[in-house]
Amino acid sequence: RIFVLGIGFFTLCFLMTSLGGQFSAKRLGDSPFTIRTEVMGALESRGVLRRMSDMLEMLMKRMDILARLENSTDFHRGDEARFPLDRFQPAAGLMERIQAIAQNVSDIAVKVDQILRNSLLNGKVMEGRRDQCEVPRDPKYPDCAGKVEWMRARWTSDPCYAFFGVDGTECSFLIYLSEVEWFCPPLPWRNRTVAVPSPPPPPRAQAAFRRDLARLLELIGTGKESLSFMKKRIRHLAQQWLRAARRLEQKLAGRQRDQKHILIHIGFLTEESGDVFSPRVLKGGPLGEMVQWADILAALFMLGHSLRVTVSLKELQSHLGVPPGRGNCPLTSPLPFDLIYTDYHGLQQMKQHMGLSFKKYRCRVRVIDTFGTEPAYNHEEYATLRGYRTNWGYWNLQPTQFMTMFPHTPDNSFMGFVSEELNQTEKQLIKANKVSSMAVVYGKEASIWKGKEKFLAILNKYMEIHGTVYYETQRPPEVPAFVKNHGLLPQHEFQQLLRKAKLFIGFGFPYEGPAPLEAIANGCVFLQARFNPPHSSLNHEFFRGKPTSREATGTTVFQVSSQHPYAEDFIGKPHVWTVDYNNSEEFEAAIKTIMRTQVDPYLPYEYTCEGMLERIHAYIQHQDFCTTSSLPPSPKTKSPAMQSPPSLLALSPNSTHLVWSPSAGWAPQAWPPVASLQVWVSEPQHTCTETCRRHGLVCEPTFFRFLNKEEVFLQLSIACDSTEYEMNHLYPAVAENVHECYLQKEPLLFSCAGYNPKYRRLCPCRDYRPGQVALCRDCL
């Protein structure tokens, strides 16, 4: 009897498995994107159900016979029974289960029969759609066929395709490529609601200057030493930010400002990029980037914008709406941010996880880029063809989307940072307490001191030398015994040390950090080395791979003539001395002169809190890389770079350069305003940056489009035997010896940087606000 029961139950399981296999093999539609054109196995499915029902009925009859047989025997009597009655209690329960299964199977049979009938009725409709899942031939969508071919071979390479409904069928490919991406035309048979004109968006909230920074400190979060450092800096400068915000608010006189939704993603602090800075915060590592990010956060917040701050890839994906997978698919919804401030690490992470949405939204990105990215390195095709490709460039962004720590090149936007500003009482107190024989060395890492014994010995003859070199257990051997080393100091203690010292001396590294400006602001003289030859990617490992250069005879060389070019060029003596350290006599003479020189604490306006607020406010209000220029096309347009009307420039009264014609009667919506434009012709050995500076102006790359015309050469009395349109970051220019003129073919290559001795370049220049080189006089 047990054997019969077992056989019956095994048969039931086998039948259920067979039926399940029939259904799983023939199910109707695996997803909303699947279309089945035929329904196979209808008769087979019905037959399986009938056979299963017959087998269950036979099994129940056998069980009934066994039950009657048990009732007619003495098998269950007393203690003599070899098999007690309770051993057969499961048989009764099994019969109940079999009866329930039989009823369920009967119900299933009815439902499946209805499904099969409906499927057969709809078969003709499905058959009609079969042809519509073939790849359409539409000249407006030339990439459709190639994308479908790619999907056939690779749709399983990223789970995000399945997330959007792709299941391997042609129809799912076409639906995805027409509705999620945009490579194929919309399918006419798809159920799409008629587009109803959306109501106009509600008016934007207005940005209001904030009165405290407590909420910002919450937004920054915790968990990293880098974040703790930035929060301490923000707290320390809080009162200066508040005073600066009040002054700028008065200066703007109630001007309306839309509140922007801004994402700040600090990519170099994410675990995926290595977060190399956080462990070094307390060990003397470079802090320049974190100083700048802290000040950017404070400025954006004080200006009244809505911020989100992320330092992890997971948070970035969540804020952007990245679909699950490996990052090949677009975002699941429109980007909720007007602007994204990030760095090169964050830019790479965004590209990896936003799919095609990165190309769509990259105009909203602002890249915080310490050393800058020049156009020749930014344009991927040009950089590859001409040997300008580096580890960090080739993003095809507008060059002014890159924002630098110092105004290295006008091709990028100058973001900057702030130094602590002193009031008159503090300045007088510092001057009174200065120790003329005290020097502080710029360098918190012991390696910076290596090989500097000769300079230190000369300096030690005249001044007491202080250092702030980090060490854990014993004094670094690179630091001579006559140096008073304080170890790594907190920021406020370091400031106090600078306020006593007469001299802040650099030994060549780190390049272009914030410390020299802090020292000058605290009344120190900054002494730095002149590099001879200049440091570059050809002779110094630090500069290899940087996406920036200073051209020399057509050779790509990033040349840095001193440790801090901004301090040398924009501040200079008496606050900044740049000497040849290889000349001991010059070095010693400079020290003697500095000891006798009285200087006041000095801070350029562009590095004050108000200066930075003013600059970022202007960028947010006026920089728009997502809308194209509304200039009417030229009648003889030959390239995208030539999309401008005939020249509206005129010779200046002294006939040395061109200006915007006062009688033009038309001015484009441009920022900076075209009224500030002046066109000068460079000397063969000069970049446009140098050319404009020689005339007390700043090169303005956004103005290149107004002078990229044949007529401009004629207005400047330049004879052109021929005019060519080419991709070259030095154009527009003229080769005077052969009377050949060249115009720019690619707008992304308009560049203030670079020169070649055989060319004289056409250079667009503008004026600038006193102490604020980033803004023209009417730019605020």
mmCIF file with all atom_site columns, C-alpha atoms in Angstrom, residues 180 216-217 315 393 406 552 639:
data_model
loop_
_atom_site.group_PDB
_atom_site.id
_atom_site.type_symbol
_atom_site.label_atom_id
_atom_site.label_alt_id
_atom_site.label_comp_id
_atom_site.label_asym_id
_atom_site.label_entity_id
_atom_site.label_seq_id
_atom_site.pdbx_PDB_ins_code
_atom_site.Cartn_x
_atom_site.Cartn_y
_atom_site.Cartn_z
_atom_site.occupancy
_atom_site.B_iso_or_equiv
_atom_site.pdbx_formal_charge
_atom_site.auth_seq_id
_atom_site.auth_comp_id
_atom_site.auth_asym_id
_atom_site.auth_atom_id
_atom_site.pdbx_PDB_model_num
ATOM 1 C CA . VAL A 1 180 ? 14.625 55.679 -23.826 1.00 0.00 ? 180 VAL A CA 1
ATOM 2 C CA . LEU A 1 216 ? 25.841 74.268 5.256   1.00 0.00 ? 216 LEU A CA 1
ATOM 3 C CA . LEU A 1 217 ? 27.844 72.478 7.933   1.00 0.00 ? 217 LEU A CA 1
ATOM 4 C CA . GLU A 1 315 ? 25.117 59.262 -3.302  1.00 0.00 ? 315 GLU A CA 1
ATOM 5 C CA . GLY A 1 393 ? 41.974 66.443 -21.070 1.00 0.00 ? 393 GLY A CA 1
ATOM 6 C CA . PHE A 1 406 ? 44.600 80.985 -10.132 1.00 0.00 ? 406 PHE A CA 1
ATOM 7 C CA . ALA A 1 552 ? 57.441 77.667 -27.643 1.00 0.00 ? 552 ALA A CA 1
ATOM 8 C CA . SER A 1 639 ? 31.885 76.176 -40.766 1.00 0.00 ? 639 SER A CA 1
#
